Amino acid sequence: MMTKRLFTLFISYLGLYSAGLLYAEEDLTFYVVDYPPYLMAENEASEVTGGDIDVTRAAFASQNVSVNFKLMPWKRIVKSMEQGLIAGTISCSNRPDREGFMLFSDSISAVRRVVVSARELNTSNIHTLQDLSNFSVVSVEGWGMQKQLETLKIEHQTAPDLASAIKAVRYRNIDLLYMAEYPALFYIKQLGIEQDLKVTPVTNEAVLPLHVCISKFYPNADTILTTVNEGLLHIKESGQYEQIRSNYLQSN
């Protein structure tokens, strides 16, 4: 019995040791899309910034782990995570179709789901996603909210990115864009069309938590998940999390 227990402890030690080697030899790298104001980068050579970046970096740093962030198209991120080629991504939602190959951290932030429309369009009767069936709708291809429309069989068009989707509502014959609130507001302001468009909350849709998402097939995935969760708990208890969110909101 004692021999079996010692063997179990030895295996656990090896797991922690190998994880330590991974962290010592190279920083963890998470790949992200441009998702202002949570994640912001002008191009692949730019430094990625944003509130969720600061929270994730602080959580890992509290556990003496360094992390990097690089841009990558969303479809390639998903494919790479399915194959265990990358550690993962951040600011992504927990969806059933991702559970087979992703681990999800505790929440790092959250988004409110909204529709973007022309100011003159009557959106007062939009309370649930099924209400969108009365309009022509666009969403960003492959993103969680587009997959949600797909699952519910709500007819919609897709756009390759958020800027294109907003332009479809402003300049084409599309009634609504289904999207997260802050990224939509950010791009509307960036495109200089605040006077033309409005944002209406989908009131019966709960606030959507966002996570650090880790490939189940990446080396030491379970250890990475434990590390970030312990880090998130640490920075929340110390007040650092609220300080980051406060600075982030003031700066945006």
mmCIF file of C-alpha atoms in Angstrom:
data_model
loop_
_atom_site.group_PDB
_atom_site.id
_atom_site.type_symbol
_atom_site.label_atom_id
_atom_site.label_comp_id
_atom_site.label_asym_id
_atom_site.label_seq_id
_atom_site.Cartn_x
_atom_site.Cartn_y
_atom_site.Cartn_z
ATOM 1 C CA MET A 1 0.000 0.000 0.000
ATOM 2 C CA MET A 2 2.796 2.391 0.924
ATOM 3 C CA THR A 3 4.643 1.498 -2.285
ATOM 4 C CA LYS A 4 1.575 2.309 -4.380
ATOM 5 C CA ARG A 5 1.159 5.653 -2.592
ATOM 6 C CA LEU A 6 4.807 6.560 -3.119
ATOM 7 C CA PHE A 7 4.496 5.659 -6.800
ATOM 8 C CA THR A 8 1.422 7.930 -7.129
ATOM 9 C CA LEU A 9 3.262 10.805 -5.456
ATOM 10 C CA PHE A 10 6.244 10.237 -7.738
ATOM 11 C CA ILE A 11 4.051 10.393 -10.861
ATOM 12 C CA SER A 12 2.430 13.604 -9.584
ATOM 13 C CA TYR A 13 5.874 15.078 -8.956
ATOM 14 C CA LEU A 14 6.948 14.211 -12.494
ATOM 15 C CA GLY A 15 3.865 15.962 -13.871
ATOM 16 C CA LEU A 16 4.595 19.130 -11.915
ATOM 17 C CA TYR A 17 8.282 18.914 -12.809
ATOM 18 C CA SER A 18 7.539 18.598 -16.531
ATOM 19 C CA ALA A 19 5.144 21.547 -16.310
ATOM 20 C CA GLY A 20 7.878 23.530 -14.570
ATOM 21 C CA LEU A 21 10.267 22.697 -17.384
ATOM 22 C CA LEU A 22 7.719 23.834 -19.944
ATOM 23 C CA TYR A 23 7.314 27.184 -18.229
ATOM 24 C CA ALA A 24 11.046 27.577 -17.665
ATOM 25 C CA GLU A 25 12.037 26.835 -21.247
ATOM 26 C CA GLU A 26 9.496 29.020 -22.999
ATOM 27 C CA ASP A 27 6.685 31.418 -22.231
ATOM 28 C CA LEU A 28 3.152 30.249 -22.875
ATOM 29 C CA THR A 29 1.693 31.861 -26.008
ATOM 30 C CA PHE A 30 -2.016 32.423 -26.515
ATOM 31 C CA TYR A 31 -3.360 33.322 -29.946
ATOM 32 C CA VAL A 32 -6.189 35.831 -30.245
ATOM 33 C CA VAL A 33 -8.298 37.805 -32.706
ATOM 34 C CA ASP A 34 -8.675 41.576 -32.711
ATOM 35 C CA TYR A 35 -11.702 41.975 -30.406
ATOM 36 C CA PRO A 36 -11.688 45.571 -29.119
ATOM 37 C CA PRO A 37 -11.745 46.681 -26.448
ATOM 38 C CA TYR A 38 -11.050 43.308 -24.788
ATOM 39 C CA LEU A 39 -8.199 42.497 -27.197
ATOM 40 C CA MET A 40 -6.626 45.111 -29.467
ATOM 41 C CA ALA A 41 -3.907 44.927 -32.123
ATOM 42 C CA GLU A 42 -3.566 46.694 -35.456
ATOM 43 C CA ASN A 43 -1.773 43.819 -37.194
ATOM 44 C CA GLU A 44 0.181 40.636 -36.498
ATOM 45 C CA ALA A 45 3.330 42.634 -35.700
ATOM 46 C CA SER A 46 1.565 44.817 -33.122
ATOM 47 C CA GLU A 47 1.629 44.333 -29.385
ATOM 48 C CA VAL A 48 -1.749 42.979 -28.272
ATOM 49 C CA THR A 49 -3.338 45.075 -25.507
ATOM 50 C CA GLY A 50 -6.689 45.268 -23.721
ATOM 51 C CA GLY A 51 -8.386 44.538 -20.420
ATOM 52 C CA ASP A 52 -8.534 40.764 -20.827
ATOM 53 C CA ILE A 53 -4.857 40.716 -21.810
ATOM 54 C CA ASP A 54 -3.927 42.544 -18.601
ATOM 55 C CA VAL A 55 -6.064 40.245 -16.439
ATOM 56 C CA THR A 56 -4.696 37.057 -18.005
ATOM 57 C CA ARG A 57 -1.087 38.234 -17.821
ATOM 58 C CA ALA A 58 -1.503 39.250 -14.161
ATOM 59 C CA ALA A 59 -3.126 35.922 -13.251
ATOM 60 C CA PHE A 60 -0.263 33.899 -14.722
ATOM 61 C CA ALA A 61 2.371 36.310 -13.348
ATOM 62 C CA SER A 62 1.018 35.770 -9.834
ATOM 63 C CA GLN A 63 1.954 32.095 -10.327
ATOM 64 C CA ASN A 64 5.403 32.997 -11.748
ATOM 65 C CA VAL A 65 4.436 32.107 -15.335
ATOM 66 C CA SER A 66 5.065 34.438 -18.287
ATOM 67 C CA VAL A 67 2.610 34.565 -21.193
ATOM 68 C CA ASN A 68 2.663 36.088 -24.669
ATOM 69 C CA PHE A 69 -0.199 36.996 -27.002
ATOM 70 C CA LYS A 70 -0.193 36.924 -30.806
ATOM 71 C CA LEU A 71 -2.812 37.526 -33.480
ATOM 72 C CA MET A 72 -4.132 34.645 -35.570
ATOM 73 C CA PRO A 73 -7.340 34.240 -37.634
ATOM 74 C CA TRP A 74 -10.102 32.630 -35.589
ATOM 75 C CA LYS A 75 -10.578 29.600 -37.838
ATOM 76 C CA ARG A 76 -6.860 28.807 -37.598
ATOM 77 C CA ILE A 77 -6.963 29.212 -33.799
ATOM 78 C CA VAL A 78 -9.795 26.691 -33.559
ATOM 79 C CA LYS A 79 -8.100 24.234 -35.913
ATOM 80 C CA SER A 80 -4.781 24.540 -34.078
ATOM 81 C CA MET A 81 -6.491 23.937 -30.724
ATOM 82 C CA GLU A 82 -8.272 20.877 -32.100
ATOM 83 C CA GLN A 83 -4.845 19.497 -33.037
ATOM 84 C CA GLY A 84 -3.118 20.572 -29.820
ATOM 85 C CA LEU A 85 -0.660 22.779 -31.702
ATOM 86 C CA ILE A 86 -1.178 25.871 -29.523
ATOM 87 C CA ALA A 87 -1.908 26.427 -25.833
ATOM 88 C CA GLY A 88 -5.134 28.249 -26.586
ATOM 89 C CA THR A 89 -6.863 31.601 -26.774
ATOM 90 C CA ILE A 90 -8.563 34.088 -24.452
ATOM 91 C CA SER A 91 -11.842 36.006 -24.334
ATOM 92 C CA CYS A 92 -13.751 33.068 -25.773
ATOM 93 C CA SER A 93 -17.077 31.655 -24.607
ATOM 94 C CA ASN A 94 -17.927 28.169 -23.411
ATOM 95 C CA ARG A 95 -20.011 26.516 -26.125
ATOM 96 C CA PRO A 96 -21.012 22.841 -26.458
ATOM 97 C CA ASP A 97 -19.210 22.445 -29.786
ATOM 98 C CA ARG A 98 -15.929 23.516 -28.124
ATOM 99 C CA GLU A 99 -16.069 21.251 -25.081
ATOM 100 C CA GLY A 100 -14.540 18.306 -26.920
ATOM 101 C CA PHE A 101 -11.196 20.037 -27.363
ATOM 102 C CA MET A 102 -11.149 23.041 -24.996
ATOM 103 C CA LEU A 103 -10.772 23.556 -21.250
ATOM 104 C CA PHE A 104 -12.320 26.736 -19.846
ATOM 105 C CA SER A 105 -10.900 28.850 -17.043
ATOM 106 C CA ASP A 106 -12.913 30.775 -14.516
ATOM 107 C CA SER A 107 -14.407 33.934 -16.014
ATOM 108 C CA ILE A 108 -11.986 36.726 -16.946
ATOM 109 C CA SER A 109 -14.706 39.130 -18.167
ATOM 110 C CA ALA A 110 -18.213 39.127 -19.635
ATOM 111 C CA VAL A 111 -20.175 40.582 -22.543
ATOM 112 C CA ARG A 112 -23.726 41.769 -23.002
ATOM 113 C CA ARG A 113 -25.375 40.636 -26.223
ATOM 114 C CA VAL A 114 -26.980 43.301 -28.398
ATOM 115 C CA VAL A 115 -28.237 44.080 -31.883
ATOM 116 C CA VAL A 116 -26.918 46.961 -33.967
ATOM 117 C CA SER A 117 -29.398 48.688 -36.263
ATOM 118 C CA ALA A 118 -30.214 51.950 -38.024
ATOM 119 C CA ARG A 119 -31.497 54.497 -35.514
ATOM 120 C CA GLU A 120 -34.887 54.754 -37.216
ATOM 121 C CA LEU A 121 -35.580 50.995 -37.044
ATOM 122 C CA ASN A 122 -38.089 50.028 -34.344
ATOM 123 C CA THR A 123 -36.313 47.502 -32.108
ATOM 124 C CA SER A 124 -38.555 47.878 -29.054
ATOM 125 C CA ASN A 125 -40.015 44.387 -29.488
ATOM 126 C CA ILE A 126 -36.646 42.598 -29.488
ATOM 127 C CA HIS A 127 -36.347 40.658 -26.230
ATOM 128 C CA THR A 128 -35.235 37.163 -27.256
ATOM 129 C CA LEU A 129 -33.165 35.692 -30.058
ATOM 130 C CA GLN A 130 -36.308 34.294 -31.670
ATOM 131 C CA ASP A 131 -37.462 37.895 -32.146
ATOM 132 C CA LEU A 132 -34.597 38.319 -34.623
ATOM 133 C CA SER A 133 -36.488 36.072 -37.039
ATOM 134 C CA ASN A 134 -38.621 39.107 -37.959
ATOM 135 C CA PHE A 135 -35.586 40.920 -39.374
ATOM 136 C CA SER A 136 -32.719 40.402 -41.796
ATOM 137 C CA VAL A 137 -29.697 39.581 -39.644
ATOM 138 C CA VAL A 138 -25.921 39.416 -40.035
ATOM 139 C CA SER A 139 -23.265 38.039 -37.664
ATOM 140 C CA VAL A 140 -19.517 37.421 -37.830
ATOM 141 C CA GLU A 141 -18.744 34.050 -39.398
ATOM 142 C CA GLY A 142 -17.462 31.404 -36.994
ATOM 143 C CA TRP A 143 -17.836 33.509 -33.842
ATOM 144 C CA GLY A 144 -19.851 32.223 -30.899
ATOM 145 C CA MET A 145 -22.919 34.368 -31.549
ATOM 146 C CA GLN A 146 -23.115 33.321 -35.192
ATOM 147 C CA LYS A 147 -22.945 29.690 -34.076
ATOM 148 C CA GLN A 148 -25.757 30.436 -31.629
ATOM 149 C CA LEU A 149 -27.975 31.687 -34.471
ATOM 150 C CA GLU A 150 -27.023 28.629 -36.481
ATOM 151 C CA THR A 151 -27.957 26.255 -33.658
ATOM 152 C CA LEU A 152 -31.323 27.956 -33.181
ATOM 153 C CA LYS A 153 -31.913 27.860 -36.961
ATOM 154 C CA ILE A 154 -32.423 31.623 -37.116
ATOM 155 C CA GLU A 155 -31.886 32.720 -40.702
ATOM 156 C CA HIS A 156 -28.934 35.077 -41.057
ATOM 157 C CA GLN A 157 -26.068 36.160 -43.269
ATOM 158 C CA THR A 158 -22.415 36.127 -42.261
ATOM 159 C CA ALA A 159 -19.587 38.647 -42.576
ATOM 160 C CA PRO A 160 -15.853 37.869 -42.421
ATOM 161 C CA ASP A 161 -15.174 40.384 -39.642
ATOM 162 C CA LEU A 162 -16.932 42.824 -37.339
ATOM 163 C CA ALA A 163 -16.204 45.956 -39.382
ATOM 164 C CA SER A 164 -17.732 44.321 -42.473
ATOM 165 C CA ALA A 165 -20.800 43.270 -40.478
ATOM 166 C CA ILE A 166 -21.362 46.821 -39.196
ATOM 167 C CA LYS A 167 -20.978 48.210 -42.717
ATOM 168 C CA ALA A 168 -23.590 45.703 -43.909
ATOM 169 C CA VAL A 169 -26.116 47.260 -41.506
ATOM 170 C CA ARG A 170 -25.106 50.811 -42.376
ATOM 171 C CA TYR A 171 -24.765 50.563 -46.150
ATOM 172 C CA ARG A 172 -26.619 47.414 -47.244
ATOM 173 C CA ASN A 173 -30.164 46.163 -46.852
ATOM 174 C CA ILE A 174 -29.518 44.386 -43.524
ATOM 175 C CA ASP A 175 -31.634 45.225 -40.472
ATOM 176 C CA LEU A 176 -29.582 43.892 -37.570
ATOM 177 C CA LEU A 177 -26.122 42.794 -36.502
ATOM 178 C CA TYR A 178 -26.102 40.347 -33.577
ATOM 179 C CA MET A 179 -22.953 41.006 -31.579
ATOM 180 C CA ALA A 180 -21.351 41.758 -28.205
ATOM 181 C CA GLU A 181 -21.903 45.297 -26.944
ATOM 182 C CA TYR A 182 -18.441 46.788 -26.398
ATOM 183 C CA PRO A 183 -16.761 45.510 -29.589
ATOM 184 C CA ALA A 184 -19.736 46.789 -31.597
ATOM 185 C CA LEU A 185 -19.598 50.235 -29.958
ATOM 186 C CA PHE A 186 -15.833 50.386 -30.479
ATOM 187 C CA TYR A 187 -16.056 49.752 -34.223
ATOM 188 C CA ILE A 188 -19.071 52.040 -34.715
ATOM 189 C CA LYS A 189 -17.047 54.859 -33.189
ATOM 190 C CA GLN A 190 -13.950 53.922 -35.162
ATOM 191 C CA LEU A 191 -15.936 53.985 -38.411
ATOM 192 C CA GLY A 192 -17.394 57.395 -37.489
ATOM 193 C CA ILE A 193 -21.035 56.359 -37.881
ATOM 194 C CA GLU A 194 -22.332 56.830 -34.312
ATOM 195 C CA GLN A 195 -25.072 59.159 -35.569
ATOM 196 C CA ASP A 196 -26.433 56.522 -37.940
ATOM 197 C CA LEU A 197 -26.566 53.400 -35.784
ATOM 198 C CA LYS A 198 -27.909 52.382 -32.368
ATOM 199 C CA VAL A 199 -27.359 49.444 -30.033
ATOM 200 C CA THR A 200 -30.281 47.570 -28.465
ATOM 201 C CA PRO A 201 -29.751 44.917 -25.739
ATOM 202 C CA VAL A 202 -31.308 41.498 -26.249
ATOM 203 C CA THR A 203 -32.833 41.698 -22.791
ATOM 204 C CA ASN A 204 -33.611 38.015 -22.223
ATOM 205 C CA GLU A 205 -30.089 36.894 -23.117
ATOM 206 C CA ALA A 206 -27.896 36.483 -20.054
ATOM 207 C CA VAL A 207 -24.523 38.183 -19.781
ATOM 208 C CA LEU A 208 -21.973 35.887 -21.452
ATOM 209 C CA PRO A 209 -18.816 34.979 -19.464
ATOM 210 C CA LEU A 210 -15.482 34.959 -21.312
ATOM 211 C CA HIS A 211 -12.619 32.624 -20.448
ATOM 212 C CA VAL A 212 -9.039 31.622 -21.055
ATOM 213 C CA CYS A 213 -9.597 28.630 -23.340
ATOM 214 C CA ILE A 214 -6.930 25.927 -23.357
ATOM 215 C CA SER A 215 -6.484 23.120 -25.876
ATOM 216 C CA LYS A 216 -7.140 19.781 -24.157
ATOM 217 C CA PHE A 217 -4.438 18.246 -26.345
ATOM 218 C CA TYR A 218 -1.661 20.741 -25.542
ATOM 219 C CA PRO A 219 1.096 19.463 -23.193
ATOM 220 C CA ASN A 220 0.232 19.976 -19.497
ATOM 221 C CA ALA A 221 -3.188 21.424 -20.369
ATOM 222 C CA ASP A 222 -4.681 20.530 -16.980
ATOM 223 C CA THR A 223 -1.751 22.162 -15.180
ATOM 224 C CA ILE A 224 -2.127 25.319 -17.278
ATOM 225 C CA LEU A 225 -5.830 25.442 -16.371
ATOM 226 C CA THR A 226 -5.081 25.009 -12.661
ATOM 227 C CA THR A 227 -2.381 27.687 -12.863
ATOM 228 C CA VAL A 228 -4.594 30.344 -14.437
ATOM 229 C CA ASN A 229 -7.516 29.589 -12.102
ATOM 230 C CA GLU A 230 -5.284 29.876 -9.041
ATOM 231 C CA GLY A 231 -3.900 33.099 -10.487
ATOM 232 C CA LEU A 232 -7.366 34.531 -11.115
ATOM 233 C CA LEU A 233 -8.380 33.704 -7.544
ATOM 234 C CA HIS A 234 -5.214 35.375 -6.260
ATOM 235 C CA ILE A 235 -5.645 38.645 -8.174
ATOM 236 C CA LYS A 236 -9.347 38.822 -7.302
ATOM 237 C CA GLU A 237 -8.679 38.337 -3.583
ATOM 238 C CA SER A 238 -5.829 40.864 -3.618
ATOM 239 C CA GLY A 239 -7.881 43.546 -5.392
ATOM 240 C CA GLN A 240 -5.595 43.574 -8.425
ATOM 241 C CA TYR A 241 -8.376 42.298 -10.694
ATOM 242 C CA GLU A 242 -10.681 45.199 -9.809
ATOM 243 C CA GLN A 243 -7.808 47.648 -10.213
ATOM 244 C CA ILE A 244 -7.099 46.340 -13.724
ATOM 245 C CA ARG A 245 -10.789 46.537 -14.675
ATOM 246 C CA SER A 246 -11.014 50.053 -13.222
ATOM 247 C CA ASN A 247 -7.962 51.274 -15.132
ATOM 248 C CA TYR A 248 -9.231 49.582 -18.259
ATOM 249 C CA LEU A 249 -12.671 51.162 -18.077
ATOM 250 C CA GLN A 250 -11.230 54.606 -17.355
ATOM 251 C CA SER A 251 -8.857 54.301 -20.309
ATOM 252 C CA ASN A 252 -11.652 53.243 -22.659
#
